[in-house]
């Protein structure tokens, strides 16, 4: 994992193992969040963008595979490294077929764990650069043509997605109504039309309502700007 994207979610209920993982990974330069239960993993996994999620199969409340499947259903694309004492071939196959990207059997060498994390991180960075655009906690998938905030999908009609994509590609820049009409609708500017305001209003409600902070901002008399705080 390169650059600043070195945050990992460790899902592990055994305090001793969890403590060792957090200490070793932090020493190796990672930012680490810890979840001790399946419910904590679901909450944290949907709230942040992780480079990799490591997950134990045997959690006290929800099976690790069920947690992984739910996060996948919620649109979480981070690779999963399953770490488990269940090391039979059938166990490994089940975990990988359920959506895991790699499987490490306990007990394991920490050097091997680091190597696997680095490999998964490189893979996820490549995929993200090719198919995902991100602004703050908003992610849009150019292949699946869908969008999400904090891992929760945003239902968008095709034209709404095109509008949001254009705003995201111009993150931090003010785009005029004329620019939106030309690039999203392929039309020349018509001062009498209110189609831009109508569609921006729809997209804003879907993207920003009930969120921690707004992303779409009106620049009075000019147009719109999509930006995250900070």
XYZ file of C-alpha atoms in Angstrom:
230
model
C 0.000 0.000 0.000
C 1.439 3.315 -1.035
C 0.663 6.939 -0.305
C -1.761 7.791 2.458
C -4.185 4.911 2.017
C -2.825 2.578 4.704
C -5.833 2.175 6.997
C -6.800 -1.380 7.902
C -9.797 -2.726 9.794
C -8.884 -5.709 11.986
C -11.897 -7.841 12.962
C -10.744 -10.115 15.791
C -12.489 -11.093 19.038
C -9.496 -12.585 20.868
C -7.969 -9.693 22.888
C -4.438 -11.077 22.843
C -4.392 -11.726 19.095
C -6.094 -8.401 18.386
C -3.575 -6.517 20.529
C -0.629 -8.156 18.792
C -2.038 -7.399 15.346
C -2.746 -3.757 16.159
C 0.716 -3.260 17.701
C 2.620 -4.958 14.869
C 0.628 -3.271 12.085
C 0.918 0.143 13.701
C 4.680 -0.342 14.065
C 4.780 -1.257 10.361
C 3.228 2.073 9.421
C -0.473 1.242 9.134
C -3.401 3.042 10.669
C -5.472 0.359 12.372
C -9.076 0.235 13.557
C -10.283 -2.716 15.635
C -13.665 -4.448 15.751
C -14.223 -7.227 18.298
C -17.674 -8.331 17.090
C -19.529 -8.779 13.845
C -21.818 -5.855 14.614
C -18.842 -3.557 15.218
C -17.323 -4.758 11.943
C -20.520 -3.947 10.018
C -20.673 -0.471 11.532
C -17.010 0.418 11.060
C -16.661 -1.281 7.690
C -19.445 0.886 6.240
C -18.263 4.097 7.896
C -14.700 4.336 6.522
C -12.699 3.575 3.423
C -10.247 0.758 4.212
C -7.356 -0.484 2.111
C -7.864 -4.023 3.494
C -10.151 -5.663 6.046
C -8.828 -8.664 7.975
C -11.582 -10.788 9.454
C -11.733 -13.794 11.771
C -14.168 -16.540 10.786
C -15.315 -17.249 14.360
C -16.830 -14.136 15.959
C -18.978 -14.130 19.117
C -22.170 -12.761 17.545
C -22.166 -13.062 13.743
C -20.158 -15.508 11.627
C -17.276 -13.745 9.894
C -18.403 -14.939 6.479
C -21.885 -13.502 7.082
C -20.290 -10.170 8.040
C -18.202 -10.204 4.896
C -21.192 -10.981 2.690
C -23.238 -8.169 4.280
C -20.471 -5.627 3.751
C -20.168 -6.739 0.134
C -23.944 -6.326 -0.288
C -23.602 -2.813 1.180
C -21.154 -1.909 -1.556
C -17.879 -2.232 0.370
C -15.161 -3.011 -2.169
C -12.150 -3.322 0.176
C -10.360 -6.678 -0.152
C -10.894 -9.156 2.686
C -8.108 -11.224 4.214
C -9.718 -14.039 6.199
C -7.626 -15.071 9.224
C -8.877 -18.248 10.865
C -7.913 -21.351 12.774
C -10.215 -23.244 10.401
C -7.586 -24.371 7.933
C -9.041 -27.358 6.100
C -9.317 -27.125 2.335
C -13.128 -26.963 2.524
C -12.925 -24.091 5.018
C -10.580 -22.094 2.805
C -12.631 -22.733 -0.317
C -15.846 -21.677 1.430
C -14.273 -18.451 2.644
C -12.864 -17.536 -0.759
C -16.082 -18.398 -2.576
C -18.032 -16.244 -0.119
C -16.102 -13.151 -1.226
C -12.762 -13.386 0.555
C -9.721 -12.272 -1.424
C -7.150 -14.269 0.547
C -7.058 -16.754 3.440
C -4.439 -17.056 6.189
C -4.500 -19.927 8.674
C -3.659 -19.452 12.377
C -0.996 -19.626 13.692
C 0.794 -17.552 11.068
C 4.023 -15.636 10.534
C 3.602 -11.877 10.805
C 6.035 -11.455 7.897
C 3.675 -13.509 5.737
C 0.695 -11.448 6.932
C 2.470 -8.230 5.903
C 3.300 -9.655 2.479
C -0.324 -10.663 1.892
C -1.593 -7.248 3.036
C 0.799 -5.479 0.682
C -0.327 -7.661 -2.237
C -4.016 -7.051 -1.510
C -3.381 -3.335 -1.052
C -1.644 -3.049 -4.427
C -4.510 -4.888 -6.088
C -7.178 -2.696 -4.508
C -5.292 0.505 -5.405
C -5.075 -0.559 -9.050
C -8.774 -1.389 -9.219
C -9.744 1.829 -7.442
C -7.694 4.002 -9.803
C -9.305 2.374 -12.821
C -12.952 2.219 -11.820
C -13.688 4.426 -8.798
C -13.887 8.160 -8.238
C -14.007 9.421 -4.644
C -14.751 12.727 -2.951
C -14.915 12.589 0.851
C -17.136 9.635 1.744
C -18.748 9.593 -1.719
C -17.676 6.886 -4.165
C -18.895 6.438 -7.719
C -18.207 3.265 -9.659
C -17.711 3.992 -13.357
C -18.158 0.358 -14.364
C -21.238 -0.539 -12.305
C -22.593 3.014 -12.816
C -23.623 3.427 -9.201
C -22.771 5.708 -6.294
C -22.574 5.352 -2.521
C -21.829 7.348 0.611
C -20.267 5.595 3.598
C -20.876 2.342 1.735
C -24.634 2.897 1.335
C -25.874 2.934 -2.234
C -27.550 6.017 -3.680
C -30.382 5.257 -6.123
C -29.681 7.364 -9.226
C -31.339 7.478 -12.614
C -28.939 7.364 -15.594
C -29.016 11.128 -16.203
C -28.600 11.813 -12.484
C -25.522 9.584 -12.462
C -24.085 11.468 -15.447
C -24.625 14.758 -13.648
C -22.982 13.522 -10.454
C -20.065 12.033 -12.399
C -19.412 15.370 -14.116
C -19.463 17.208 -10.786
C -17.110 14.652 -9.228
C -14.677 14.840 -12.159
C -14.600 18.598 -11.610
C -14.192 18.355 -7.831
C -13.468 21.734 -6.270
C -14.164 23.653 -9.489
C -17.234 25.767 -10.115
C -19.237 24.508 -13.103
C -21.815 26.734 -14.714
C -25.295 25.731 -15.805
C -24.152 26.149 -19.410
C -21.300 23.680 -18.840
C -23.651 21.132 -17.300
C -26.155 21.503 -20.125
C -23.447 21.006 -22.717
C -21.542 18.130 -21.128
C -24.395 16.184 -19.503
C -27.239 16.867 -21.952
C -25.142 17.706 -25.054
C -27.229 20.847 -25.562
C -26.352 24.495 -26.077
C -27.292 26.917 -23.328
C -30.948 27.871 -23.145
C -31.510 30.640 -20.580
C -35.189 29.733 -20.281
C -34.688 26.127 -19.145
C -34.689 25.111 -15.482
C -33.739 21.487 -16.169
C -30.319 21.944 -14.530
C -31.756 23.258 -11.270
C -34.371 20.489 -11.199
C -31.814 17.720 -11.693
C -29.237 19.207 -9.323
C -31.982 19.459 -6.701
C -32.824 15.765 -7.150
C -29.206 14.665 -6.999
C -28.489 16.874 -3.995
C -31.385 15.372 -2.039
C -30.177 11.848 -2.809
C -26.509 12.538 -2.131
C -26.596 15.025 0.755
C -29.801 14.485 2.758
C -29.227 12.928 6.214
C -25.433 12.956 5.706
C -22.760 14.338 8.023
C -21.880 17.129 5.587
C -23.063 18.401 2.186
C -21.014 17.831 -0.953
C -22.970 19.801 -3.575
C -22.810 23.564 -3.121
C -24.634 26.330 -5.003
C -22.436 29.205 -6.144
C -25.000 31.965 -6.430
C -25.293 33.458 -9.887
C -22.673 31.102 -11.369
C -23.452 27.417 -10.931
C -22.445 24.545 -8.673
C -19.402 23.053 -7.016
C -18.893 19.597 -5.520
C -16.359 19.531 -2.707
C -15.763 17.868 0.655
C -14.830 19.853 3.753
C -11.206 20.196 4.793
